[in-house]
Coordinates of C-alpha atoms in Angstrom, one line a residue:
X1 CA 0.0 0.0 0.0
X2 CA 2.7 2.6 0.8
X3 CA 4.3 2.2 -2.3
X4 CA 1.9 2.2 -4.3
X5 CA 0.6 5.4 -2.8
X6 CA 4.7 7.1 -3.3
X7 CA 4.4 5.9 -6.9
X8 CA 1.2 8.4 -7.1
X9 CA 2.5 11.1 -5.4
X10 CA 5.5 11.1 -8.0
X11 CA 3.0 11.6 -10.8
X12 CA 1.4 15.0 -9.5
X13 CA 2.1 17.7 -11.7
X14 CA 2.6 16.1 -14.9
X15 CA -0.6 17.6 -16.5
X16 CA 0.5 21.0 -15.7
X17 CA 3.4 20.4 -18.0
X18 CA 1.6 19.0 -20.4
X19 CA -1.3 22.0 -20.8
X20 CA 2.0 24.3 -20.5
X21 CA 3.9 22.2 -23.2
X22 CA 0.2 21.6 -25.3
X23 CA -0.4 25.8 -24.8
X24 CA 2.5 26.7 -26.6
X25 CA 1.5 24.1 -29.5
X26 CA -2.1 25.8 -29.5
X27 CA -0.4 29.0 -29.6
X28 CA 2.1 27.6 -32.4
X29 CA -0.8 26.4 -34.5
X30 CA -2.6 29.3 -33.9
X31 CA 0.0 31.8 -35.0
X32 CA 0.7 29.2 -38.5
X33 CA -3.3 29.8 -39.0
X34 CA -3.9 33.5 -37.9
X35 CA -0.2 35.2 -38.7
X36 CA 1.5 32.8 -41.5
X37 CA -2.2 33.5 -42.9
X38 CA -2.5 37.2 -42.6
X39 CA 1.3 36.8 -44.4
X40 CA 0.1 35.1 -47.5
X41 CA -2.9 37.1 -47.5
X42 CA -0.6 40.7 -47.0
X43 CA 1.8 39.2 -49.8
X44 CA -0.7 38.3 -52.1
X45 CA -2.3 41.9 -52.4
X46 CA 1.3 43.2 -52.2
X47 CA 2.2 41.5 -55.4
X48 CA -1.0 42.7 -57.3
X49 CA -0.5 46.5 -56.0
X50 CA 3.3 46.2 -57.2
X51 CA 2.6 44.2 -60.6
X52 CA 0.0 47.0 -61.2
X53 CA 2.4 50.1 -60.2
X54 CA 5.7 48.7 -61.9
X55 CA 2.7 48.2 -65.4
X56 CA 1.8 51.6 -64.7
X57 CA 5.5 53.2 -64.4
X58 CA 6.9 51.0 -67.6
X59 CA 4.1 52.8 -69.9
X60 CA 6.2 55.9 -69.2
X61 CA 9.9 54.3 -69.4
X62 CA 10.8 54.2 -73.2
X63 CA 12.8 57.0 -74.1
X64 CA 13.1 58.2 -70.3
X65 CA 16.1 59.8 -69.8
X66 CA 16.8 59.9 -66.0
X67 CA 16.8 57.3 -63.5
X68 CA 15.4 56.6 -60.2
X69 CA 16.5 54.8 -56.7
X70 CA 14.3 55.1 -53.5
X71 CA 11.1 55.2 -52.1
X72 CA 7.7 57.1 -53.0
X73 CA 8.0 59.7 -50.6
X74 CA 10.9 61.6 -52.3
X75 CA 10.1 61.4 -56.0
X76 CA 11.3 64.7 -57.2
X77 CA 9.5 66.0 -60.2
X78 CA 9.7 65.1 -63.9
X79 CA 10.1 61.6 -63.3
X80 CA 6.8 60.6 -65.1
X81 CA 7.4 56.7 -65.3
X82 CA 8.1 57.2 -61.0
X83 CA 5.3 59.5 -60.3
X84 CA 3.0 57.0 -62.2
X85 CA 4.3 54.0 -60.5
X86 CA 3.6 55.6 -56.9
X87 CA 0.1 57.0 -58.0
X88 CA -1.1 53.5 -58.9
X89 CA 0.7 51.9 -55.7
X90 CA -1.3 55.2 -53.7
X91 CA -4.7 54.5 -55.6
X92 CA -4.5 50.9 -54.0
X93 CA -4.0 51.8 -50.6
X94 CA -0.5 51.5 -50.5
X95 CA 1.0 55.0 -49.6
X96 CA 4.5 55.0 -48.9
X97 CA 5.7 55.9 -45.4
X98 CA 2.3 55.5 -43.8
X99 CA 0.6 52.3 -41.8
X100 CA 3.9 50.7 -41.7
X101 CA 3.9 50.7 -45.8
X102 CA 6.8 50.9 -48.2
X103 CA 7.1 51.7 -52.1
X104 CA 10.2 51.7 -53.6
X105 CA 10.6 52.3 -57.4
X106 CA 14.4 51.4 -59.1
X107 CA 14.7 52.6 -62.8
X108 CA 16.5 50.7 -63.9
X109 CA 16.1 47.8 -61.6
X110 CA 18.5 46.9 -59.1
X111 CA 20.2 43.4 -57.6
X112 CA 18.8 41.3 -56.9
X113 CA 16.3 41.3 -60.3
X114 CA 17.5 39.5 -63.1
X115 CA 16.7 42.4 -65.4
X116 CA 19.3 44.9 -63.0
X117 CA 21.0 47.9 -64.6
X118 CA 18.9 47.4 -67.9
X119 CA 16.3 50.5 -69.5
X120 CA 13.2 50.2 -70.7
X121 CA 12.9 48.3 -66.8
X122 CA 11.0 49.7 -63.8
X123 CA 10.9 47.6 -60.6
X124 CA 8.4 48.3 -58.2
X125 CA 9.2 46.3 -54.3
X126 CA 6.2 47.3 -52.1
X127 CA 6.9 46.4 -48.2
X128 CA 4.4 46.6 -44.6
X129 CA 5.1 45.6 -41.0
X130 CA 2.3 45.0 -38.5
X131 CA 1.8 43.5 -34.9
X132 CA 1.8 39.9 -34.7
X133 CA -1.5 38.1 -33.6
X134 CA -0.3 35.5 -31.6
X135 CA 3.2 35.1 -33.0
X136 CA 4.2 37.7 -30.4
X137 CA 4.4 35.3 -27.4
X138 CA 6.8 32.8 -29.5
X139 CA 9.4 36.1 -29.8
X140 CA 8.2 37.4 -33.1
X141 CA 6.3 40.9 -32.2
X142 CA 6.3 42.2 -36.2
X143 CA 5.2 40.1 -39.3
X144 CA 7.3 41.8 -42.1
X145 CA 5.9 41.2 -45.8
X146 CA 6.7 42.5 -49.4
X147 CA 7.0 41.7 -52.7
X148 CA 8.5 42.6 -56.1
X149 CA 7.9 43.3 -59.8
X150 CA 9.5 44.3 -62.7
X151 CA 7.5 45.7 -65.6
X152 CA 9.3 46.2 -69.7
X153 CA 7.8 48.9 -72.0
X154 CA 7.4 46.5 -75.1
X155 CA 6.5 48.9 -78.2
X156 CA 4.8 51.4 -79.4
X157 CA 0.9 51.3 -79.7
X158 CA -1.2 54.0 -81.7
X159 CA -4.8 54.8 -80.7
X160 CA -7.0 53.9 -83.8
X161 CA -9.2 57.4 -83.2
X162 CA -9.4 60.4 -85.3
X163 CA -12.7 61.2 -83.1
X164 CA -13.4 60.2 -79.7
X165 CA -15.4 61.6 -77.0
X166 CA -15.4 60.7 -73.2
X167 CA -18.6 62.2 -72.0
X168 CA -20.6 59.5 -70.7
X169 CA -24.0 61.0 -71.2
X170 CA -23.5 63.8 -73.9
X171 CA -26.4 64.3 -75.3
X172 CA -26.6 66.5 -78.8
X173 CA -22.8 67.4 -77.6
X174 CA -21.1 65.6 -80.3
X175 CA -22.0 67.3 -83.4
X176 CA -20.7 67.3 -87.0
X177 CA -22.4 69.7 -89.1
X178 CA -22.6 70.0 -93.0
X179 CA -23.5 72.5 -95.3
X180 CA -24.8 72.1 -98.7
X181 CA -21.3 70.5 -101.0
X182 CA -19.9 69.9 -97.9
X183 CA -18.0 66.5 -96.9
X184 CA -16.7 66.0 -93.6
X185 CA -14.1 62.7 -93.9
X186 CA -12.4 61.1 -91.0
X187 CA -9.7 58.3 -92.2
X188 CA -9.5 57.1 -88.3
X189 CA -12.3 55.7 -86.0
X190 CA -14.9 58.0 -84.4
X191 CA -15.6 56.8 -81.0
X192 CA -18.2 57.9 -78.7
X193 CA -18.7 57.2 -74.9
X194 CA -22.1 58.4 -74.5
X195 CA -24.8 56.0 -73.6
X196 CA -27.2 58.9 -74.8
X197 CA -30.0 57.8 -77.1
X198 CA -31.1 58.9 -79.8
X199 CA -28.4 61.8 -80.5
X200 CA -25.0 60.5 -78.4
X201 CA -23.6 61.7 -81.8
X202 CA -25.7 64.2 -83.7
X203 CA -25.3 64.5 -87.6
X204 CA -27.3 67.8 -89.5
X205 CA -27.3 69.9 -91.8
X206 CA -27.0 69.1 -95.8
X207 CA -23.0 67.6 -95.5
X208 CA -22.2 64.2 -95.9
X209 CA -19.7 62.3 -93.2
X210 CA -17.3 59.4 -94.7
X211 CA -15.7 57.4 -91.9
X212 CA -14.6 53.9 -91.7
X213 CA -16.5 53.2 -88.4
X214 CA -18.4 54.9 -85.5
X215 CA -18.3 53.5 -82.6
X216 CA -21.0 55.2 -80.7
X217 CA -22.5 53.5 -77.1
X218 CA -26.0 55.4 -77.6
X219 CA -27.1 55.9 -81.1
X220 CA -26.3 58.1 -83.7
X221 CA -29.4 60.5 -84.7
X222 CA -29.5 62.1 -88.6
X223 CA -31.0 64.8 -89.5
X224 CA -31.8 68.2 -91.4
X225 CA -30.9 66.2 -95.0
X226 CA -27.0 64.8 -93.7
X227 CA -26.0 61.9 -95.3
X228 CA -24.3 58.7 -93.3
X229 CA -21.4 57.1 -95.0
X230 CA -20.1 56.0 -91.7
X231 CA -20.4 51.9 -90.8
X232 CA -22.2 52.5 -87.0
X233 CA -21.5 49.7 -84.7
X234 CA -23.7 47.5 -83.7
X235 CA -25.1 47.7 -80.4
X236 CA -22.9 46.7 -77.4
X237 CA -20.2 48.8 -78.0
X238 CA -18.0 49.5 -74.8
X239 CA -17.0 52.5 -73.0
X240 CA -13.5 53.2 -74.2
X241 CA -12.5 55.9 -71.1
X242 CA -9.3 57.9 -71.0
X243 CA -6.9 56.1 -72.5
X244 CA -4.0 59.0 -71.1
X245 CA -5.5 59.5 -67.9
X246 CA -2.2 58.2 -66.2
X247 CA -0.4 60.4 -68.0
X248 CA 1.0 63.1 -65.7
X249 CA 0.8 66.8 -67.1
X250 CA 3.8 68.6 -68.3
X251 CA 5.7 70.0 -65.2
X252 CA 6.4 73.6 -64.9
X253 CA 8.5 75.0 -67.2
X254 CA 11.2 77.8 -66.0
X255 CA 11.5 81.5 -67.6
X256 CA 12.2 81.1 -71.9
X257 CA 14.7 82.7 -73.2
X258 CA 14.4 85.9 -74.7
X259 CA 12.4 86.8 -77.5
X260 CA 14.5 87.3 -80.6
X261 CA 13.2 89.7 -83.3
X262 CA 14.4 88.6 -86.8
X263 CA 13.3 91.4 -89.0
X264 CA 14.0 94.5 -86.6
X265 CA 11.2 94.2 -84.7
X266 CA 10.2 95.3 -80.9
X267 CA 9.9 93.1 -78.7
X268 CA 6.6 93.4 -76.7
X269 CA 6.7 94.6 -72.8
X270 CA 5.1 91.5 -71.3
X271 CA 7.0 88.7 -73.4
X272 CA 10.5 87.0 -72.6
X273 CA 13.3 90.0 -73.2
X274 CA 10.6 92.5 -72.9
X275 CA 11.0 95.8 -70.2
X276 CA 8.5 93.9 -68.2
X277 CA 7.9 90.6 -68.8
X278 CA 5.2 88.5 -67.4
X279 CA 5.8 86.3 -64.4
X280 CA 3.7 84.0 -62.4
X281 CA 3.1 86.7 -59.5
X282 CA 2.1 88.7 -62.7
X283 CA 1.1 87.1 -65.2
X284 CA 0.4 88.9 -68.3
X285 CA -0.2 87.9 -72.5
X286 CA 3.0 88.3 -74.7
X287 CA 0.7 90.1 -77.1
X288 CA 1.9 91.0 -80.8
X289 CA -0.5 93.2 -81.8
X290 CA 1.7 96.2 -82.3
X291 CA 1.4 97.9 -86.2
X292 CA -1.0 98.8 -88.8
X293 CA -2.9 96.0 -90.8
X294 CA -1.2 97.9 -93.8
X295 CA 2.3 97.6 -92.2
X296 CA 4.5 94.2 -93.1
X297 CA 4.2 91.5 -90.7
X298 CA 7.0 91.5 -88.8
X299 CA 8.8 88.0 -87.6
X300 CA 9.9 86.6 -84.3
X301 CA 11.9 83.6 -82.8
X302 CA 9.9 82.3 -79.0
X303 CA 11.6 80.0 -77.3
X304 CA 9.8 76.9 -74.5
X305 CA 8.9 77.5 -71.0
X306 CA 6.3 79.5 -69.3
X307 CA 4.2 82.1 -70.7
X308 CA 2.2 83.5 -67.4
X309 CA -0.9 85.1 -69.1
X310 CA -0.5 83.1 -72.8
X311 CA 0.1 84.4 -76.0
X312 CA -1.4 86.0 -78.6
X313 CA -0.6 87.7 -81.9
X314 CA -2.9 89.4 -84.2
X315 CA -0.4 90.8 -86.9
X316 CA 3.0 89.1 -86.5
X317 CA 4.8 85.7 -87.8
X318 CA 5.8 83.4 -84.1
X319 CA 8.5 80.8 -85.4
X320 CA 8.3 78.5 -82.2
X321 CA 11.8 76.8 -81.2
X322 CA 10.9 72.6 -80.5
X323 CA 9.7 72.8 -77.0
X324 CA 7.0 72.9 -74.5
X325 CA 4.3 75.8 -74.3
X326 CA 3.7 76.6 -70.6
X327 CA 0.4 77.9 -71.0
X328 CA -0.3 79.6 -67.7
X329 CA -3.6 81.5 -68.1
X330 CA -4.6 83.4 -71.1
X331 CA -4.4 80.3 -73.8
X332 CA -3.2 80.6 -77.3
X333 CA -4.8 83.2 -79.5
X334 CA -4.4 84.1 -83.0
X335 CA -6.1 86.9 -84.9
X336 CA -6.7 88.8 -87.8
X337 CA -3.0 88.0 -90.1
X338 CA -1.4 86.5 -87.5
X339 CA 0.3 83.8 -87.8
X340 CA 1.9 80.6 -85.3
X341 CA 4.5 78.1 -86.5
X342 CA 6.5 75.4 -85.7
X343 CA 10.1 75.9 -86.9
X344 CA 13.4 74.2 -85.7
X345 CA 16.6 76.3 -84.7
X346 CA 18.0 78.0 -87.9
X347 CA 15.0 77.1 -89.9
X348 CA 13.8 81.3 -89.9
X349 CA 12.2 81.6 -93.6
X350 CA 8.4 80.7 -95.0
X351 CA 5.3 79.1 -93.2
X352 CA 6.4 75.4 -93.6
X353 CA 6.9 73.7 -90.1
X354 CA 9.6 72.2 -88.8
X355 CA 11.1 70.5 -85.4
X356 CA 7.9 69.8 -83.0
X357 CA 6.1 71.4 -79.9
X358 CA 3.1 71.0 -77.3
X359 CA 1.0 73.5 -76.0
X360 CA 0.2 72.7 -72.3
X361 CA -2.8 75.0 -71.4
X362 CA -3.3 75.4 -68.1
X363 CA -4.2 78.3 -65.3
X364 CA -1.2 80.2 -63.6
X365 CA 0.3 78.6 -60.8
X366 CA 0.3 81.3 -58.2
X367 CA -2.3 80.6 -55.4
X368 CA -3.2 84.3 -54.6
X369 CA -4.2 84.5 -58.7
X370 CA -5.7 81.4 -58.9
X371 CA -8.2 82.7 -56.0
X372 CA -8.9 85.8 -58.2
X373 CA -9.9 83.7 -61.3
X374 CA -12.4 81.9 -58.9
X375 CA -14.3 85.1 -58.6
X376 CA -13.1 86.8 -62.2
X377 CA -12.8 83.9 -64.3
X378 CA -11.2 86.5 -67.3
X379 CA -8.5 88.5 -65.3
X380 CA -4.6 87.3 -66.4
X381 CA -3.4 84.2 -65.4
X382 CA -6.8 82.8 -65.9
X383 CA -7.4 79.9 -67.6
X384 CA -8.7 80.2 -71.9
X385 CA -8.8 79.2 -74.9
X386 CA -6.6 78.1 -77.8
X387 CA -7.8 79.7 -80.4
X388 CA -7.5 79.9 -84.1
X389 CA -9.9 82.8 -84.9
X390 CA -9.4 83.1 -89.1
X391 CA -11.7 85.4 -90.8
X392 CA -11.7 87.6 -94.2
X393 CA -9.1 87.1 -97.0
X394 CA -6.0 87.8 -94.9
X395 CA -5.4 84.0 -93.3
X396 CA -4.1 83.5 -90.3
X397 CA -1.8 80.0 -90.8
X398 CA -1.5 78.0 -87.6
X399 CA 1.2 75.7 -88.8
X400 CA 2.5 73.3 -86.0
X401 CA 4.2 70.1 -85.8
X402 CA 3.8 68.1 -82.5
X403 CA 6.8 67.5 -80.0
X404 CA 9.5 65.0 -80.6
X405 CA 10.7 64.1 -77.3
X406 CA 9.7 63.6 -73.8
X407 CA 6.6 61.3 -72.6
X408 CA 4.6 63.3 -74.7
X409 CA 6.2 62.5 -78.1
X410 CA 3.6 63.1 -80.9
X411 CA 1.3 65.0 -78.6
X412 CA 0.8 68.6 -79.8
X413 CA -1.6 70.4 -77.6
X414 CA -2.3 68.8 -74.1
X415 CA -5.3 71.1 -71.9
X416 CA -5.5 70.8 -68.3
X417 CA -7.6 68.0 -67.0
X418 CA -8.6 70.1 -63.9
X419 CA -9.9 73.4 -66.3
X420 CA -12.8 73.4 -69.0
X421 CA -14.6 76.3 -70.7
X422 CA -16.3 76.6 -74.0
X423 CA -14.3 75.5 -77.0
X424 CA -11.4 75.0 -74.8
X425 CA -9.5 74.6 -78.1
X426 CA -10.9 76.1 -81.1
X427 CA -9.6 76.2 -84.8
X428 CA -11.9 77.9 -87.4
X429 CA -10.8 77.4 -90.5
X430 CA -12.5 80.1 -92.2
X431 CA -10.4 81.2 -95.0
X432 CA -7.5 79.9 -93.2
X433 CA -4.3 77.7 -93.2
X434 CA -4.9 74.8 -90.6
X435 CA -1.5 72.5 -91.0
X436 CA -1.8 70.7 -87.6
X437 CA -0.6 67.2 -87.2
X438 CA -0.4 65.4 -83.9
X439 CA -3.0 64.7 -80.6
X440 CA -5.1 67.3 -79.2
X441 CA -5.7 66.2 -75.8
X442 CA -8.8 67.7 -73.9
X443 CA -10.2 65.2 -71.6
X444 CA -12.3 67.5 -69.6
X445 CA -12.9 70.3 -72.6
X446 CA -14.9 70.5 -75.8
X447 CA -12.3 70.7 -79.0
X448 CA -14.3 72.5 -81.9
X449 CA -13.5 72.5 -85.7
X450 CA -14.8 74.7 -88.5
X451 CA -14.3 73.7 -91.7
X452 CA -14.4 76.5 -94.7
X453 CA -11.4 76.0 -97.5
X454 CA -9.0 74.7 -95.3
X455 CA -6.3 72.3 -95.5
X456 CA -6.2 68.9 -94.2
X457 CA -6.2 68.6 -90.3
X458 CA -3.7 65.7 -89.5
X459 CA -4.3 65.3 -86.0
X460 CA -6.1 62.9 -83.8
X461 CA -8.6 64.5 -81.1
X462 CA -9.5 62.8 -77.9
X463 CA -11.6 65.4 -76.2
X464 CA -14.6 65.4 -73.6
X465 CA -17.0 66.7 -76.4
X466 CA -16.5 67.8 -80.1
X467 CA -18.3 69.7 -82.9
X468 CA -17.2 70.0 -86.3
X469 CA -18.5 72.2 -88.8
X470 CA -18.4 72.2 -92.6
X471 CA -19.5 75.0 -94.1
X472 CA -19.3 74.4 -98.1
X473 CA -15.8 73.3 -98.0
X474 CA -14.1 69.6 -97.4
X475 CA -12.8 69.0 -94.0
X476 CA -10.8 65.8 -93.6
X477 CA -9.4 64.7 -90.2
X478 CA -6.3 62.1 -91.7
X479 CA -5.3 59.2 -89.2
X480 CA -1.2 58.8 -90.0
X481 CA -0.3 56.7 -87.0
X482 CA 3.2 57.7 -86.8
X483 CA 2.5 61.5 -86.4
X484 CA 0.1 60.6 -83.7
X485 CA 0.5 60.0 -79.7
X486 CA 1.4 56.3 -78.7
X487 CA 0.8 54.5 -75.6
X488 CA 3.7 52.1 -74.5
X489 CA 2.9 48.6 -74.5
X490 CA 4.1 46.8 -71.1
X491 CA 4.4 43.6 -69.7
X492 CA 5.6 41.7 -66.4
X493 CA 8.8 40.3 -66.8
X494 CA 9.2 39.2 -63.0

């Protein structure tokens, strides 16, 4: 009896250690099921946001001509393939620096990616760290996740549009408009996102429109005698959206050089080189208006940058260097026997364009007169219209080629997403000399077009709303691909 009663006493305790020893196997199994879960979980959205962000950033990366090593936080401006990759990471939910969250962007790609060191790369490596659940009591108090992707820009793709309008429920916005002998010709698509039926595109007037298709979501509506030649779509046809919208806007652009007369001319008091030239604290036009009608036109050389309050010029020549058009307020405006042109450095003779330039028409920068054009919409620095205002026998010749460089390669007039008025960009071609080739990009503005003896418009237009007008005269929108704004095809390399 005794020792059988020792024998029990030596077993008391032994299912405290085996509660304590099963307890930290609970815990175990519950940290492989609620942390190592949460993990695969964390790294799985991870991988998405940075597949997504390094696709977005290698749309921007052909061409790109700086590089790029650290986190979101710090992108410094004019970095579009960066900024893009970060905006797409942000629009996820992934913001770097906040709720334990990393974003990193290398361009080119770094060690240890297989694709290190080369262009045409971006790698995007997206990282978090958050409390453990139940890890914590094993020694691990943070679960740290991330992932990686690298994204190739892979070619060039052209938009197949001449034509194509974003407003989702335009209705009677979207006009083309004949006139008796009029013919209105398109030799790309015309694309409408409107769901708006019967008129989401709205054809009158005695003119006849040739085009090879017309995508339209609504319907098209005929009337007043116009005349159809364009195949419409059947019924089903898909909202196409903004096919630029992560294209960032042109950054600022510093002071241009000065203005350089090239026929003894003066050089106006608010442009570059003037007494007082316009600035963003006070912005005013660089107006060439000075001189009879009877007086010869005299000739100028402007250079890129920023034009606080536009330009204008209602009696002299503007040979444009290859450049961007800081537009800060006051648009683009040509009058009377004025007269815009591309040209290239040296090229100073005749009204054929050469080299390449965008117009980038925006509002000026400066906070205290961007308040004032809340309340006076027209003051300087205010946001307006491009404008090709020909009229009469004397023509005005807007003669531009679109820019040959940058992200915006083969764009030539690129309006603020953010602004919109009335014919934010409007070229009448009434007696006048429209050689325009490139995109016009308005996304948020109506682009109008009259058509009366003028040349051939080369251009594509991707707009929020467009009207075009023929008014006895052919009007034909060509499609050349290669003088037109390309998106760059990506893939996921790793």
């Amino acid at each position: 009896m005794s020792s059988t009663t020792d024998a029990g006493r030596g077993e008391r305790g032994q299912i405290l250690v085996i509660f304590a020893g099963g307890l930290v196997l609970i815990l175990a199994i519950a940290a492989l099921v609620f942390d190592v879960g949460q993990n695969l979980l964390d790294r799985r959205t991870e991988q998405n946001v940075s597949d997504a962000a390094s696709l977005a950033g290698a749309q921007y990366v052909d061409g790109a001509t700086y590089s790029y090593h650290g986190f979101c936080s710090a992108v410094p401006g004019g970095m579009p393939a960066v900024q893009a990759a970060c905006d797409m990471a942000a629009d996820s939910g992934y913001v770097d620096g906040t709720n334990g969250r990393t974003v990193r962007v290398d361009l080119p790609p770094t060690a240890p990616s297989a694709f290190a060191g080369l262009p045409n790369y971006v790698q995007v490596t997206i990282g978090s760290s958050r409390p453990s659940f139940f890890a914590g009591v094993l020694g691990m108090e943070t679960q740290n996740v991330g992932a990686m992707a690298v994204a190739k820009a892979s070619g060039d793709i052209p938009l197949p549009y001449s034509l194509l309008a974003l407003a989702p429920h335009a209705c009677a916005e979207n006009k083309i408009n004949g006139a008796p002998g009029s013919a209105i010709t398109t030799n790309g698509t015309i694309h409408i996102d409107s769901d708006c039926v019967p008129d989401a595109l709205l054809l009158s007037g005695n003119g006849v429109l040739t085009a090879p298709e017309c995508d339209v979501v609504g319907r098209i509506q005929t009337a007043n005698n116009a005349t159809n030649n364009c195949t419409e779509a059947p019924t089903g046809v898909l909202v196409s959206g903004d096919p630029l919208r992560n294209l960032p806007p042109p950054p600022p652009m510093p002071a241009p050089a000065p203005v350089v007369p090239l026929d003894g001319g003066t050089i106006p008091t608010a442009c570059p080189g003037g007494t007082a030239p316009a600035t963003n604290a006070a912005p005013a036009t660089c107006a060439f208006s000075a001189g009879s009608a009877s007086a010869p036109a005299k000739t100028y050389r402007l250079f890129p940058g920023n034009y606080p309050g536009g330009i204008s010029t209602s009696k002299a020549i503007l040979y444009l260097s290859p450049g961007t058009y800081w537009l800060g307020g006051g648009g683009l405006h040509i009058q009377n026997v004025g007269q815009v042109i591309s040209k290239a450095t040296g090229d100073d003779t005749g009204t054929t364009p050469s080299g390449g330039i965008l117009f980038y028409n925006t509002v000026d920068p400066e906070p205290t007169v961007v308040t004032g054009c809340v309340a006076v919409p027209t003051g300087p620095g205010c946001y307006d219209q491009i404008v090709l205002n020909g009229g009469g026998s004397s023509s005005p010749t807007l003669a531009v080629l679109p820019i040959q460089d940058t992200a915006y390669k083969n764009m030539v007039i690129f309006v603020d997403r953010t602004q919109s008025k009335p014919d934010d960009v409007f070229l009448n071609g009434e007696s006048s000399n429209l050689n325009v080739t490139g995109t016009i990009y308005a996304a948020n503005g109506t682009v109008r077009i009259n058509g009366s003896d003028s040349d051939a418009v080369s251009a594509q237009i991707i707009c929020w709303t467009f009207q075009v007008n023929g008014s006895g005269a052919g009007l034909t929108i060509d499609y050349e691909p290669d003088d037109l704004f390309h998106l760059t095809g990506t893939g996921l390399v790793q």
